[in-house]
């Protein structure tokens, strides 16, 4: 290909053309490998897109690299994460070094095998020679293998190259310093109008805008110089309010860059300059505590309030989890591989932060903080430090940690406390990327009996910390319905979420009392007095004695005083949970949250992995019933390897059963895995987030197709009642299903139009609101007419004080957190079902959840 000439690439496969940005893998979507196009193949033979030489055939045969005229390098990658198949399902038809012609067959693949064992069959055609060539034309629509023009590639002009590099630095995170000056220098002086100076958010805005220009830009203050495209460098200037900055730029867009940046600084870089100065930002994105339902009992500065995600009482020393305290190898020999690892980790972290921004909804402050973290992640100075260390022989993980720590120490040493506090932001961001580099193992050791404090906790961390014997958990981020909270409740570990970010600045080791028993007063008390410790220890001893009595009677059936049996089942996530549930008196599993096995991993579990997990649980239960809910992700529960499009209202978007419609291979694979497991007790399939009969009937048909194909016996099919439309049409749904399971967490959120993750509304979410109770009542009555059973698996089923009204409404099955079972069964034995029905009838006529709670208070409780 000579200057001015273009190389035409034909489609190597037939199928719909997909923009590379839409590929569910950040390495491809963010163009870390290079620009290109993806095809969702309908053919099974990969053809050469042009005359070329095979320069590399990967050992796993899932990827092939071609060298064409003019030095154009093309990689074709079949599927997503197919390297793990180790060649299974692929047959190479050419060898490395072969000369091939356009349209010649390169390899064949077994699409069914790949779809069963990999996330996607999307095939990427990537231009690797981006330094010297560029895509000048690309097709859309549907491609025909060997016939359709897929793209045209032409020589890259230097000016365009410079512009593209500058743009890429802004979009995907520049990993090199700004280009050297090629034309005259332009400069201007501007004063910082921000009341707190150039702190994290305005610095992030300035750096982000600077990266959009094809120019070398620096900011000077009092003889010091900072790269304008580096947030860390800008913060290290220590520019306070009124500081005079000189912005200097060189390059083809220097004048325009200086003018734009001066304008931005004068306008406040996104901050409202008319507002009164606010309190300093916390070092971590602390969600404000929810509005309390009653005045708090104290303004004691030692007491840090939050939201009770798992009730309990704990006393112990504070243990903080450090995101950078990960063991890594220092040295590495393959420089290119380590550089690629770093870029992939940054891409995964970038995607994670973008999902957090998208999931922030209307919480503007939280979204701004995560956006600032995104800019910090892409800081060219930090990335360059890491890359230099890698070139010098360090591993990517070690180099990244040292680069982050070096910048952290510089920021922490600032005399301005507001700027010094930004050091913790950098630690948080660096820790996110380091977890990806270290293989995603986020858990760290904590002393038995300690109270762990962290910015956020993942489900796997909760499990492992509980195994280490910690007394309690506290996190700045998180919600009461998160999977981490669900696991904490099932494991019986007290958990406080939404705590103030100031906790992250405290030194570890101080004695603390974590009290999450009272939803209105849930808090962490630091450095209690001896008298306070004595009081809490007495309470803790009394609770342990009561718990021992409840566990001793856990194997007994839960029957009211007038002879009504209420089945108490368990909400679980693993075979270990199932064994514990059986020990604590579970009559079965009312909800197996299968999505928990999909989290905290780089790829989806295989069909065989899923079947083995379900079988282990069925074996642990014996002849007790097992209810398996299909994958419930999306909304506030994203998967890193299955990115979904950003949505203004993710909780109203692609989630639950809608994921199965969007990714049918995942749903079918999971149903096959469920059907392959053999249970001695009742075998039930539960569909999440159903909102219409059409959705149910489509999923029901898929289940029946897979059941017949597998030759499996019939299984019971149920739907989650989480959307008001299902409760309102319960009579129609009852004709199509065998049972209902009411998920009160989501049903409450959608009935009251309150995002259950909203920091200011979480405290007002109460499933005992009369409007929610009326929907439960309608569902039960419709089910009774069809002789369908109704269970409740939401958090309210685990609330002993709520049991009376649920029994009164006719609910005959409660699926509760594992650790709550002995207490719930004990509560049922204290009740009289006839009196419960009177209470429920009265509750339906009340106006607020507070009134219902008052009705159920000790003075008015049935019994």
XYZ file of N, CA and C in Angstrom, residues 1-243:
729
model
N 0.860 -1.197 0.000
C 0.000 0.000 0.000
C 0.888 1.235 0.000
N 0.837 1.984 -1.065
C 1.642 3.185 -1.189
C 0.860 4.381 -0.657
N 1.552 5.497 -0.386
C 0.859 6.693 0.085
C -0.304 7.048 -0.836
N -1.475 7.288 -0.236
C -2.638 7.647 -1.022
C -3.460 6.447 -1.435
N -2.913 5.210 -1.279
C -3.650 4.017 -1.651
C -4.428 3.492 -0.443
N -5.470 2.689 -0.749
C -6.305 2.137 0.305
C -6.399 0.626 0.139
N -6.448 -0.065 1.245
C -6.582 -1.513 1.256
C -8.007 -1.861 1.679
N -8.687 -2.654 0.855
C -10.047 -3.070 1.167
C -10.026 -4.416 1.874
N -10.718 -4.492 2.994
C -10.837 -5.734 3.740
C -12.251 -6.274 3.587
N -12.366 -7.513 3.138
C -13.660 -8.163 2.987
C -14.081 -8.794 4.311
N -15.364 -9.009 4.461
C -15.879 -9.616 5.694
C -15.388 -11.052 5.805
N -14.741 -11.436 6.895
C -14.269 -12.818 7.049
C -15.374 -13.788 7.466
N -16.514 -13.245 7.886
C -17.650 -14.046 8.323
C -18.941 -13.363 7.905
N -20.023 -14.102 7.827
C -21.343 -13.502 7.621
C -21.967 -13.213 8.975
N -22.806 -12.170 9.003
C -23.503 -11.849 10.237
C -23.640 -10.361 10.448
N -24.432 -9.948 11.448
C -24.616 -8.523 11.753
C -23.295 -7.874 12.159
N -23.075 -6.654 11.662
C -21.884 -5.897 12.019
C -22.157 -5.123 13.310
N -21.236 -5.235 14.245
C -21.396 -4.609 15.560
C -20.266 -3.600 15.756
N -20.565 -2.360 16.168
C -19.484 -1.400 16.446
C -18.545 -1.949 17.509
N -17.278 -1.702 17.360
C -16.298 -2.226 18.305
C -16.554 -1.699 19.714
N -17.124 -0.487 19.814
C -17.387 0.104 21.122
C -18.463 -0.670 21.897
N -19.256 -1.476 21.184
C -20.342 -2.211 21.836
C -19.950 -3.619 22.259
N -18.732 -4.023 21.986
C -18.284 -5.363 22.354
C -18.197 -5.468 23.877
N -18.759 -6.521 24.476
C -18.763 -6.640 25.945
C -17.429 -7.082 26.524
N -16.373 -6.423 26.123
C -15.042 -6.647 26.665
C -14.303 -5.328 26.567
N -13.950 -4.713 27.704
C -13.357 -3.373 27.662
C -12.049 -3.303 26.892
N -11.323 -4.408 26.813
C -10.061 -4.384 26.071
C -10.319 -4.082 24.596
N -11.403 -4.631 24.065
C -11.757 -4.346 22.676
C -12.567 -3.053 22.574
N -13.569 -2.902 23.469
C -14.455 -1.741 23.379
C -13.712 -0.432 23.561
N -12.702 -0.424 24.428
C -11.914 0.788 24.651
C -10.742 0.904 23.688
N -10.665 -0.015 22.714
C -9.647 0.013 21.655
C -8.232 -0.055 22.205
N -8.092 -0.807 23.315
C -6.763 -0.993 23.874
C -5.882 -1.738 22.876
N -6.453 -2.726 22.200
C -5.706 -3.488 21.198
C -5.572 -2.695 19.909
N -6.641 -2.032 19.521
C -6.653 -1.244 18.289
C -8.074 -1.026 17.821
N -8.226 -0.190 16.798
C -9.533 0.105 16.241
C -9.984 -1.056 15.366
N -11.287 -1.163 15.167
C -11.758 -2.241 14.316
C -13.255 -2.343 14.260
N -13.739 -3.537 13.904
C -15.158 -3.836 13.748
C -15.398 -5.232 14.303
N -16.602 -5.485 14.802
C -16.964 -6.805 15.286
C -18.114 -7.359 14.452
N -18.171 -8.671 14.333
C -19.249 -9.351 13.615
C -19.825 -10.423 14.524
N -21.150 -10.501 14.584
C -21.830 -11.578 15.292
C -22.069 -12.689 14.272
N -21.225 -13.728 14.230
C -21.188 -14.630 13.075
C -22.382 -15.571 12.955
N -22.796 -15.762 11.707
C -23.793 -16.777 11.377
C -23.162 -17.896 10.557
N -21.897 -17.732 10.164
C -21.148 -18.785 9.489
C -20.048 -19.276 10.412
N -19.448 -20.402 10.088
C -18.531 -21.074 10.998
C -17.121 -21.233 10.449
N -16.865 -20.668 9.264
C -15.531 -20.733 8.676
C -14.998 -19.313 8.529
N -13.817 -19.072 9.076
C -13.202 -17.753 9.022
C -12.404 -17.628 7.726
N -12.694 -16.577 6.940
C -12.032 -16.354 5.664
C -11.031 -15.209 5.764
N -9.988 -15.258 4.922
C -9.017 -14.161 4.873
C -9.686 -12.924 4.293
N -9.538 -11.754 4.938
C -10.180 -10.539 4.437
C -9.439 -9.907 3.262
N -8.206 -10.351 2.991
C -7.409 -9.787 1.910
C -6.221 -10.715 1.647
N -5.460 -10.432 0.615
C -4.214 -11.168 0.402
C -3.250 -10.797 1.524
N -2.637 -11.790 2.140
C -1.789 -11.486 3.292
C -0.920 -12.685 3.634
N -0.074 -12.474 4.644
C 0.754 -13.542 5.202
C 0.331 -13.788 6.641
N 0.230 -15.058 7.030
C -0.125 -15.398 8.412
C 1.122 -15.204 9.270
N 1.132 -14.138 10.043
C 2.315 -13.853 10.870
C 2.216 -14.469 12.255
N 0.994 -14.774 12.701
C 0.857 -15.444 13.992
C -0.452 -16.215 14.035
N -0.363 -17.460 14.471
C -1.537 -18.278 14.742
C -1.447 -18.668 16.208
N -2.357 -18.124 17.010
C -2.280 -18.341 18.454
C -2.379 -19.829 18.777
N -1.685 -20.246 19.834
C -1.682 -21.654 20.225
C -3.086 -22.167 20.499
N -3.983 -21.284 20.974
C -5.362 -21.680 21.238
C -6.220 -21.633 19.983
N -5.639 -21.190 18.867
C -6.285 -21.147 17.546
C -7.545 -20.278 17.506
N -7.720 -19.439 18.519
C -8.888 -18.558 18.539
C -8.584 -17.208 17.892
N -7.295 -16.928 17.635
C -6.898 -15.631 17.077
C -5.808 -15.846 16.039
N -5.861 -15.012 15.012
C -4.883 -15.105 13.933
C -4.490 -13.694 13.507
N -3.199 -13.479 13.246
C -2.704 -12.172 12.821
C -2.193 -12.272 11.392
N -2.566 -11.285 10.586
C -2.202 -11.250 9.173
C -1.421 -9.987 8.861
N -0.441 -10.105 7.965
C 0.316 -8.953 7.490
C -0.005 -8.760 6.025
N -0.563 -7.573 5.697
C -0.984 -7.287 4.321
C -0.076 -6.230 3.709
N -0.399 -5.829 2.481
C 0.412 -4.856 1.749
C 0.531 -3.558 2.530
N 1.701 -2.912 2.411
C 1.928 -1.620 3.043
C 2.126 -1.698 4.540
N 2.408 -2.885 5.067
C 2.640 -3.021 6.506
C 1.378 -3.011 7.343
N 0.222 -3.234 6.716
C -1.033 -3.277 7.472
C -1.114 -4.600 8.233
N -1.272 -4.495 9.556
C -1.364 -5.677 10.413
C -2.800 -5.813 10.922
N -3.367 -6.997 10.735
C -4.760 -7.237 11.115
C -4.817 -8.445 12.026
N -5.552 -8.318 13.138
C -5.804 -9.466 13.999
C -7.284 -9.792 13.958
N -7.586 -11.082 13.827
C -8.979 -11.533 13.899
C -9.101 -12.418 15.129
N -10.002 -12.034 16.045
C -10.152 -12.715 17.338
C -11.568 -13.275 17.409
N -11.698 -14.590 17.421
C -13.006 -15.243 17.432
C -13.507 -15.367 18.872
N -14.615 -14.688 19.179
C -15.241 -14.796 20.491
C -14.585 -13.938 21.558
N -15.206 -13.954 22.726
C -14.718 -13.220 23.890
C -14.228 -14.233 24.926
N -13.028 -14.012 25.448
C -12.427 -14.894 26.453
C -12.343 -16.348 25.980
N -12.094 -16.533 24.666
C -12.006 -17.887 24.113
C -10.620 -18.492 24.270
N -9.644 -17.706 24.710
C -8.311 -18.264 24.929
C -8.368 -19.372 25.978
N -9.321 -19.256 26.931
C -9.444 -20.252 27.978
C -9.921 -21.607 27.486
N -10.436 -21.676 26.245
C -10.873 -22.961 25.688
C -9.690 -23.827 25.291
N -8.501 -23.218 25.201
C -7.254 -23.936 24.882
C -7.345 -24.720 23.571
N -8.010 -24.106 22.599
C -8.075 -24.708 21.277
C -9.272 -25.592 21.050
N -10.010 -25.939 22.101
C -11.175 -26.789 21.922
C -12.240 -26.055 21.110
N -12.726 -26.680 20.059
C -13.741 -26.073 19.209
C -13.170 -25.336 18.018
N -11.831 -25.281 17.872
C -11.189 -24.578 16.763
C -10.339 -25.557 15.933
N -10.415 -25.410 14.620
C -9.590 -26.207 13.707
C -8.881 -25.267 12.752
N -7.546 -25.194 12.839
C -6.772 -24.317 11.952
C -6.631 -24.954 10.577
N -6.820 -24.163 9.536
C -6.686 -24.636 8.158
C -5.437 -24.092 7.489
N -4.690 -23.225 8.188
C -3.451 -22.661 7.676
C -2.403 -22.721 8.777
N -1.172 -22.436 8.428
C -0.087 -22.433 9.398
C 0.604 -21.082 9.400
N 1.342 -20.819 10.463
C 2.094 -19.573 10.552
C 3.121 -19.518 9.413
N 3.178 -18.357 8.728
C 4.079 -18.182 7.604
C 3.428 -18.421 6.256
N 2.202 -19.001 6.238
C 1.517 -19.252 4.969
C 1.099 -17.951 4.309
N 1.165 -17.957 2.992
C 0.629 -16.855 2.199
C -0.801 -17.214 1.823
N -1.760 -16.327 2.102
C -3.168 -16.623 1.839
C -3.771 -15.562 0.921
N -4.826 -15.949 0.227
C -5.531 -15.055 -0.682
C -6.862 -14.644 -0.073
N -7.361 -13.501 -0.513
C -8.656 -13.009 -0.029
C -9.722 -14.078 -0.243
N -10.499 -14.367 0.803
C -11.557 -15.361 0.718
C -11.115 -16.763 1.072
N -9.806 -16.996 1.282
C -9.316 -18.334 1.615
C -9.691 -18.680 3.054
N -10.086 -19.930 3.287
C -10.463 -20.369 4.635
C -9.241 -20.408 5.542
N -9.358 -19.798 6.720
C -8.259 -19.749 7.682
C -8.447 -20.742 8.824
N -9.654 -20.800 9.344
C -9.941 -21.756 10.409
C -11.438 -21.984 10.499
N -11.812 -23.084 11.147
C -13.213 -23.401 11.390
C -13.434 -23.482 12.899
N -14.668 -23.224 13.337
C -14.932 -23.278 14.768
C -16.313 -23.851 15.037
N -16.442 -24.468 16.209
C -17.702 -25.062 16.662
C -18.445 -24.016 17.478
N -19.411 -23.346 16.847
C -20.105 -22.236 17.507
C -20.844 -22.688 18.759
N -21.478 -23.851 18.705
C -22.232 -24.313 19.874
C -21.310 -24.535 21.073
N -20.152 -25.136 20.825
C -19.203 -25.380 21.918
C -18.717 -24.065 22.506
N -18.432 -23.104 21.647
C -17.935 -21.812 22.132
C -19.005 -21.099 22.948
N -20.252 -21.108 22.466
C -21.321 -20.412 23.178
C -21.607 -21.050 24.535
N -21.365 -22.361 24.643
C -21.586 -23.015 25.936
C -20.479 -22.723 26.925
N -19.314 -22.356 26.436
C -18.156 -22.253 27.315
C -17.477 -20.887 27.319
N -17.998 -19.922 26.582
C -17.415 -18.580 26.547
C -18.543 -17.553 26.574
N -18.254 -16.326 26.993
C -19.310 -15.320 27.132
C -19.979 -14.915 25.827
N -19.247 -14.954 24.705
C -19.803 -14.428 23.459
C -19.035 -14.986 22.268
N -19.724 -15.036 21.110
C -19.106 -15.468 19.858
C -18.720 -14.278 18.982
N -18.982 -13.066 19.458
C -18.620 -11.885 18.685
C -17.160 -11.966 18.235
N -16.918 -11.726 16.952
C -15.570 -11.854 16.387
C -15.058 -10.476 15.993
N -13.849 -10.142 16.475
C -13.278 -8.807 16.274
C -12.244 -8.826 15.153
N -12.330 -7.865 14.244
C -11.336 -7.661 13.197
C -10.635 -6.354 13.552
N -9.403 -6.435 14.034
C -8.707 -5.313 14.650
C -7.516 -4.881 13.794
N -7.383 -3.578 13.598
C -6.218 -3.008 12.919
C -5.129 -2.783 13.959
N -4.049 -3.570 13.852
C -2.954 -3.462 14.818
C -1.957 -2.374 14.456
N -1.849 -2.069 13.172
C -0.834 -1.105 12.717
C -1.378 0.319 12.771
N -1.927 0.686 13.951
C -2.544 1.997 14.083
C -1.583 3.160 14.014
N -0.297 2.897 14.212
C 0.678 3.982 14.143
C 0.875 4.480 12.709
N 0.709 3.580 11.745
C 0.995 3.957 10.357
C -0.224 3.912 9.453
N -1.324 3.322 9.895
C -2.518 3.223 9.055
C -3.762 3.453 9.893
N -4.852 3.743 9.208
C -6.090 4.058 9.912
C -7.278 3.571 9.097
N -8.377 3.292 9.781
C -9.616 2.915 9.100
C -10.266 4.188 8.562
N -10.454 4.251 7.258
C -11.028 5.446 6.648
C -12.479 5.234 6.242
N -12.913 3.991 6.208
C -14.304 3.698 5.865
C -14.671 2.371 6.500
N -15.863 2.286 7.085
C -16.280 1.023 7.691
C -17.750 0.762 7.381
N -18.097 -0.506 7.234
C -19.454 -0.888 6.842
C -20.355 -1.004 8.070
N -21.650 -1.115 7.799
C -22.638 -1.361 8.835
C -23.682 -2.304 8.260
N -24.616 -2.727 9.102
C -25.654 -3.630 8.614
C -25.251 -5.079 8.787
N -25.478 -5.887 7.732
C -25.185 -7.320 7.776
C -24.123 -7.647 6.743
N -23.096 -8.383 7.159
C -21.988 -8.723 6.263
C -22.184 -10.100 5.655
N -21.646 -10.262 4.444
C -21.617 -11.565 3.770
C -20.166 -11.978 3.619
N -19.832 -13.151 4.154
C -18.447 -13.607 4.167
C -17.857 -13.658 2.766
N -16.668 -13.064 2.616
C -15.941 -13.105 1.354
C -16.483 -12.226 0.272
N -17.574 -11.496 0.546
C -18.197 -10.665 -0.490
C -18.358 -9.217 -0.060
N -18.796 -8.985 1.158
C -19.042 -7.610 1.616
C -17.749 -6.886 1.933
N -17.692 -5.586 1.565
C -16.573 -4.745 1.996
C -16.801 -4.382 3.457
N -15.862 -4.788 4.317
C -16.010 -4.528 5.741
C -15.411 -3.190 6.133
N -14.213 -2.894 5.616
C -13.576 -1.620 5.926
C -12.490 -1.325 4.907
N -12.133 -0.061 4.837
C -11.001 0.369 4.018
C -9.954 0.967 4.940
N -8.684 0.621 4.673
C -7.578 1.093 5.490
C -6.651 1.932 4.632
N -6.278 3.102 5.140
C -5.382 3.990 4.411
C -4.228 4.431 5.278
N -3.193 5.057 4.685
C -2.049 5.524 5.469
C -2.466 6.641 6.411
N -1.906 6.636 7.617
C -2.219 7.666 8.607
C -1.307 8.858 8.403
N -1.906 10.030 8.282
C -1.114 11.249 8.166
C -0.656 11.666 9.549
N 0.508 12.273 9.630
C 1.094 12.609 10.927
C 0.205 13.549 11.734
N -0.362 14.561 11.070
C -1.202 15.513 11.798
C -2.403 14.811 12.408
N -3.003 13.924 11.605
C -4.153 13.189 12.113
C -3.725 12.274 13.262
N -2.515 11.724 13.106
C -1.990 10.848 14.145
C -1.839 11.593 15.463
N -1.283 12.801 15.395
C -1.108 13.605 16.608
C -2.444 13.890 17.264
N -3.419 14.245 16.440
C -4.735 14.564 16.984
C -5.371 13.340 17.629
N -5.217 12.202 16.928
C -5.798 10.980 17.463
C -5.167 10.603 18.790
N -3.847 10.777 18.909
C -3.178 10.435 20.162
C -3.685 11.318 21.295
N -3.845 12.584 20.998
C -4.334 13.501 22.032
C -5.748 13.123 22.436
N -6.594 12.769 21.425
C -7.966 12.381 21.719
C -8.004 11.105 22.527
N -7.165 10.135 22.142
C -7.131 8.868 22.868
C -6.721 9.083 24.308
N -5.805 10.042 24.508
C -5.375 10.321 25.879
C -6.536 10.776 26.724
N -7.453 11.549 26.115
C -8.596 12.020 26.866
C -9.632 10.948 27.075
N -9.833 10.062 26.070
C -10.896 9.084 26.153
C -10.497 7.847 26.913
N -9.326 7.333 26.656
C -8.972 6.036 27.214
C -7.844 6.103 28.224
N -7.369 7.295 28.511
C -6.320 7.403 29.507
C -4.953 7.453 28.889
N -4.380 8.661 28.800
C -3.065 8.796 28.186
C -2.043 8.046 29.002
N -1.198 7.311 28.333
C -0.152 6.584 29.041
C 1.222 7.134 28.722
N 1.268 8.276 28.070
C 2.547 8.912 27.738
C 2.457 10.396 28.080
N 3.587 11.058 28.294
C 3.563 12.498 28.529
C 3.077 13.217 27.279
N 2.682 14.498 27.404
C 2.204 15.249 26.257
C 3.268 15.327 25.157
N 2.840 15.441 23.866
C 3.805 15.530 22.782
C 4.655 16.789 22.893
N 5.849 16.706 22.346
C 6.738 17.866 22.381
C 6.220 18.964 21.462
N 6.669 20.174 21.729
C 6.209 21.312 20.951
C 6.647 21.189 19.502
N 5.704 21.522 18.594
C 6.033 21.521 17.175
C 5.838 22.905 16.565
N 5.122 23.777 17.264
C 4.940 25.153 16.784
C 5.168 26.087 17.969
N 4.828 27.357 17.826
C 5.105 28.358 18.846
C 4.400 28.126 20.155
N 4.901 28.806 21.204
C 4.379 28.645 22.549
C 3.384 29.761 22.834
N 2.259 29.388 23.498
C 1.229 30.343 23.909
C 1.040 30.213 25.410
N 0.856 31.347 26.094
C 0.647 31.267 27.548
C -0.299 32.362 28.006
N -0.835 32.198 29.212
C -1.711 33.198 29.823
C -1.743 32.944 31.317
N -2.053 33.994 32.092
C -2.124 33.889 33.545
C -3.577 34.022 33.974
N -3.981 33.182 34.928
C -5.349 33.234 35.424
C -5.341 32.885 36.906
N -6.198 33.561 37.689
C -6.298 33.308 39.128
C -7.343 32.237 39.413
N -7.083 31.440 40.449
C -8.015 30.370 40.840
C -9.131 30.976 41.684
N -10.385 30.961 41.212
C -11.484 31.580 41.961
C -12.146 30.621 42.955
N -11.811 29.351 42.912
C -12.486 28.361 43.750
C -12.177 28.579 45.228
N -13.177 28.539 46.092
C -12.967 28.813 47.521
C -12.023 27.834 48.202
N -11.871 26.631 47.641
C -10.944 25.660 48.225
C -9.739 25.431 47.324
N -9.544 26.290 46.350
C -8.395 26.146 45.474
C -8.581 25.042 44.451
N -7.454 24.602 43.902
C -7.482 23.596 42.840
C -7.457 22.205 43.484
N -8.613 21.795 44.043
C -8.674 20.467 44.665
C -9.126 19.443 43.621
N -9.525 18.254 44.078
C -9.660 17.109 43.170
C -10.623 17.336 42.015
N -11.836 17.798 42.302
C -12.809 17.864 41.217
C -12.448 18.910 40.167
N -12.132 20.151 40.565
C -11.741 21.106 39.521
C -10.463 20.681 38.802
N -9.529 20.043 39.520
C -8.312 19.564 38.856
C -8.644 18.503 37.828
N -9.609 17.639 38.161
C -10.019 16.600 37.215
C -10.649 17.206 35.974
N -11.463 18.247 36.164
C -12.082 18.919 35.013
C -11.010 19.550 34.130
N -10.032 20.210 34.754
C -8.962 20.860 33.998
C -8.141 19.826 33.213
N -7.756 18.726 33.879
C -6.951 17.703 33.215
C -7.717 17.051 32.079
N -8.993 16.768 32.315
C -9.798 16.126 31.278
C -9.910 17.007 30.040
N -10.124 18.295 30.250
C -10.231 19.208 29.110
C -8.880 19.347 28.411
N -7.799 19.403 29.172
C -6.463 19.543 28.571
C -6.148 18.377 27.651
N -6.611 17.188 28.020
C -6.313 16.003 27.214
C -7.004 16.009 25.855
N -7.980 16.865 25.701
C -8.712 16.888 24.422
C -7.973 17.684 23.342
N -6.846 18.311 23.687
C -6.117 19.138 22.730
C -4.822 18.468 22.283
N -4.507 18.634 20.993
C -3.239 18.152 20.446
C -2.169 19.190 20.758
N -1.778 19.230 22.007
C -0.807 20.232 22.444
C -0.139 19.770 23.722
N 1.083 20.206 23.948
C 1.759 20.007 25.226
C 1.370 21.171 26.123
N 0.785 20.866 27.280
C 0.237 21.915 28.139
C 0.773 21.726 29.552
N 1.252 22.807 30.132
C 1.718 22.762 31.512
C 1.108 23.918 32.288
N 1.084 23.770 33.608
C 0.576 24.806 34.502
C 1.694 25.146 35.474
N 2.029 26.448 35.570
C 3.135 26.889 36.418
C 2.598 27.698 37.592
N 3.225 27.497 38.766
C 2.875 28.245 39.968
C 4.111 28.359 40.842
N 4.513 29.599 41.108
C 5.629 29.883 42.025
C 6.865 29.056 41.704
N 7.205 28.994 40.434
C 8.416 28.305 40.030
C 8.267 26.812 39.860
N 7.089 26.268 40.168
C 6.859 24.835 39.972
C 6.029 24.623 38.717
N 6.191 23.432 38.114
C 5.554 23.163 36.832
C 4.838 21.821 36.906
N 3.627 21.766 36.353
C 2.846 20.523 36.372
C 2.277 20.238 34.986
N 2.250 18.977 34.639
C 1.595 18.532 33.411
C 0.096 18.780 33.568
N -0.490 19.590 32.693
C -1.903 19.942 32.809
C -2.824 18.753 32.597
N -2.299 17.676 32.027
C -3.129 16.503 31.765
C -3.050 15.484 32.896
N -2.355 15.850 33.978
C -2.195 14.958 35.121
C -2.868 15.550 36.349
N -3.879 14.861 36.869
C -4.557 15.341 38.073
C -3.593 15.385 39.251
N -2.793 14.342 39.400
C -1.855 14.287 40.522
C -0.874 15.447 40.468
N -0.345 15.708 39.266
C 0.601 16.812 39.126
C -0.057 18.143 39.461
N -1.290 18.335 39.011
C -2.003 19.579 39.312
C -2.239 19.730 40.811
N -2.617 18.641 41.473
C -2.848 18.717 42.906
C -1.567 19.021 43.662
N -0.461 18.491 43.160
C 0.825 18.721 43.830
C 1.286 20.173 43.758
N 0.679 20.964 42.881
C 1.001 22.391 42.858
C 0.549 23.070 44.142
N -0.487 22.498 44.792
C -0.989 23.103 46.027
C -1.604 24.470 45.805
N -2.262 24.648 44.677
C -2.838 25.962 44.338
C -4.064 26.243 45.186
N -3.945 27.193 46.094
C -5.068 27.560 46.932
C -5.931 28.625 46.279
N -6.972 29.089 46.972
C -7.837 30.129 46.401
C -7.049 31.395 46.102
N -7.229 31.948 44.908
C -6.552 33.167 44.499
C -5.181 32.951 43.888
N -4.680 31.712 43.892
C -3.359 31.445 43.309
C -3.360 31.801 41.826
